[in-house]
Amino acid sequence: MTWARNTATASCGYAARAAKSSSSPLPPAVARAIDHAVSGRDGGPLLRNTLGARMDRHAATRRLKLLADTAGIRMPRMHPHMLRHTFVTTMLDAGVSLRDVQIAARHADPRTTMRYDRARKTLDRHPNYILAAYMASGT
């Protein structure tokens, strides 16, 4: 994962599946968190384990469980991939279009994006409820 910052924006480059590389813009709060994480380093891994080496998936799982315990979150089978599900669900809850969420999640098929959506069965996002809310607002 690479990290680049200019005066206007910050972005993060990473190697995706099939050796494809990509880059994503970062919101200012995320850029500040990364600035804090790299703490003046010019190179090396962005996320490090307790020994300072690149964090692997096992270390990431341990770190996530520790953070969840500290925050008082108790969930069975906590793992980093749950953050990806949360990312997709939260964007859809915020009203981001399925197509835009699909692109952000780098899914080739929108059905994959919908499988990640944890709240897809809630009535608040059902088209009938959305239409009723729109009609009730008087617009």
Short mmCIF file of C-alpha atoms in Angstrom, two decimals:
data_model
loop_
_atom_site.label_atom_id
_atom_site.label_comp_id
_atom_site.label_asym_id
_atom_site.label_seq_id
_atom_site.Cartn_x
_atom_site.Cartn_y
_atom_site.Cartn_z
CA MET A 1 0.00 0.00 0.00
CA THR A 2 1.38 3.38 -0.94
CA TRP A 3 0.48 6.72 0.50
CA ALA A 4 0.60 10.05 -1.32
CA ARG A 5 -0.41 13.49 -0.20
CA ASN A 6 -0.44 16.81 -1.94
CA THR A 7 -1.77 20.10 -0.63
CA ALA A 8 -5.34 19.49 -1.84
CA THR A 9 -5.97 15.76 -1.56
CA ALA A 10 -4.60 12.51 -0.25
CA SER A 11 -4.81 9.14 -1.94
CA CYS A 12 -3.92 5.58 -1.19
CA GLY A 13 -2.57 3.21 -3.83
CA TYR A 14 -2.76 -0.54 -3.39
CA ALA A 15 -2.34 -3.78 -5.25
CA ALA A 16 -5.69 -5.38 -5.86
CA ARG A 17 -6.52 -8.88 -7.02
CA ALA A 18 -4.86 -10.26 -10.15
CA ALA A 19 -1.90 -7.91 -9.62
CA LYS A 20 -3.97 -4.88 -10.67
CA SER A 21 -3.07 -1.66 -8.94
CA SER A 22 -5.52 1.04 -8.03
CA SER A 23 -5.76 4.31 -6.17
CA SER A 24 -8.54 5.77 -4.02
CA PRO A 25 -9.03 9.31 -2.76
CA LEU A 26 -9.13 9.60 1.01
CA PRO A 27 -11.45 11.82 3.06
CA PRO A 28 -9.56 14.37 5.21
CA ALA A 29 -10.24 12.51 8.48
CA VAL A 30 -8.79 9.30 7.03
CA ALA A 31 -5.77 11.18 5.68
CA ARG A 32 -5.13 12.62 9.16
CA ALA A 33 -5.37 9.14 10.70
CA ILE A 34 -2.85 7.81 8.17
CA ASP A 35 -0.56 10.80 8.82
CA HIS A 36 -0.68 9.83 12.49
CA ALA A 37 -0.06 6.13 11.70
CA VAL A 38 3.00 6.79 9.53
CA SER A 39 4.30 9.35 12.06
CA GLY A 40 6.93 10.85 9.77
CA ARG A 41 8.12 7.62 8.13
CA ASP A 42 9.05 7.90 4.45
CA GLY A 43 8.66 4.24 3.55
CA GLY A 44 7.76 0.79 4.71
CA PRO A 45 4.39 -0.74 5.47
CA LEU A 46 1.50 1.50 6.39
CA LEU A 47 0.03 -0.99 8.86
CA ARG A 48 2.59 -2.70 11.07
CA ASN A 49 2.45 -5.46 13.64
CA THR A 50 3.92 -5.17 17.13
CA LEU A 51 7.39 -5.98 15.75
CA GLY A 52 7.19 -3.22 13.12
CA ALA A 53 6.84 -5.64 10.18
CA ARG A 54 4.02 -5.54 7.64
CA MET A 55 0.74 -6.54 9.29
CA ASP A 56 -0.63 -9.83 7.96
CA ARG A 57 -4.26 -10.93 8.11
CA HIS A 58 -3.75 -12.72 11.42
CA ALA A 59 -2.30 -9.63 13.08
CA ALA A 60 -5.12 -7.55 11.60
CA THR A 61 -7.70 -9.92 13.09
CA ARG A 62 -6.03 -9.76 16.51
CA ARG A 63 -5.88 -5.95 16.33
CA LEU A 64 -9.55 -5.70 15.33
CA LYS A 65 -10.61 -8.00 18.18
CA LEU A 66 -8.58 -5.93 20.64
CA LEU A 67 -10.13 -2.69 19.39
CA ALA A 68 -13.62 -4.22 19.54
CA ASP A 69 -13.03 -5.46 23.11
CA THR A 70 -11.75 -2.02 24.12
CA ALA A 71 -14.88 -0.43 22.63
CA GLY A 72 -17.12 -2.94 24.41
CA ILE A 73 -18.25 -4.61 21.17
CA ARG A 74 -18.90 -8.30 21.64
CA MET A 75 -19.34 -10.27 18.43
CA PRO A 76 -18.59 -13.88 17.65
CA ARG A 77 -16.15 -14.46 14.78
CA MET A 78 -14.94 -10.85 14.45
CA HIS A 79 -12.68 -10.49 11.41
CA PRO A 80 -11.38 -7.66 9.20
CA HIS A 81 -13.57 -8.61 6.25
CA MET A 82 -16.57 -7.57 8.36
CA LEU A 83 -15.33 -4.00 7.86
CA ARG A 84 -15.86 -4.42 4.12
CA HIS A 85 -19.45 -5.54 4.71
CA THR A 86 -19.97 -2.54 6.98
CA PHE A 87 -18.49 -0.23 4.33
CA VAL A 88 -20.98 -1.45 1.71
CA THR A 89 -23.99 -1.46 4.05
CA THR A 90 -23.24 2.01 5.41
CA MET A 91 -22.85 3.52 1.94
CA LEU A 92 -26.15 2.02 0.82
CA ASP A 93 -27.82 3.26 4.03
CA ALA A 94 -26.45 6.73 3.28
CA GLY A 95 -28.21 6.70 -0.08
CA VAL A 96 -25.20 6.08 -2.33
CA SER A 97 -26.37 4.41 -5.54
CA LEU A 98 -25.79 0.69 -5.93
CA ARG A 99 -23.61 1.37 -8.99
CA ASP A 100 -21.36 3.79 -7.07
CA VAL A 101 -21.06 1.35 -4.15
CA GLN A 102 -20.24 -1.44 -6.60
CA ILE A 103 -17.43 0.66 -8.08
CA ALA A 104 -16.10 1.66 -4.66
CA ALA A 105 -16.10 -1.97 -3.53
CA ARG A 106 -14.47 -2.99 -6.82
CA HIS A 107 -17.14 -5.60 -7.56
CA ALA A 108 -17.66 -6.70 -11.17
CA ASP A 109 -21.29 -7.64 -10.55
CA PRO A 110 -23.91 -5.69 -8.55
CA ARG A 111 -25.22 -8.97 -7.12
CA THR A 112 -21.93 -9.36 -5.27
CA THR A 113 -22.38 -5.90 -3.77
CA MET A 114 -25.89 -6.79 -2.65
CA ARG A 115 -24.61 -9.94 -0.90
CA TYR A 116 -22.37 -7.70 1.21
CA ASP A 117 -25.32 -5.54 2.27
CA ARG A 118 -26.15 -6.53 5.86
CA ALA A 119 -29.28 -4.33 6.06
CA ARG A 120 -30.90 -5.37 2.79
CA LYS A 121 -33.87 -6.88 4.60
CA THR A 122 -34.80 -3.76 6.57
CA LEU A 123 -38.01 -2.10 5.47
CA ASP A 124 -36.56 1.43 5.65
CA ARG A 125 -34.86 0.89 2.29
CA HIS A 126 -37.74 -0.94 0.64
CA PRO A 127 -38.97 1.04 -2.41
CA ASN A 128 -42.51 1.24 -0.99
CA TYR A 129 -41.26 2.85 2.22
CA ILE A 130 -39.02 5.25 0.31
CA LEU A 131 -41.91 6.28 -1.91
CA ALA A 132 -44.20 6.76 1.11
CA ALA A 133 -41.60 8.96 2.82
CA TYR A 134 -41.19 10.99 -0.36
CA MET A 135 -44.95 11.45 -0.75
CA ALA A 136 -45.35 12.38 2.92
CA SER A 137 -42.68 15.07 2.66
CA GLY A 138 -44.87 17.01 0.23
CA THR A 139 -42.23 17.39 -2.45
#
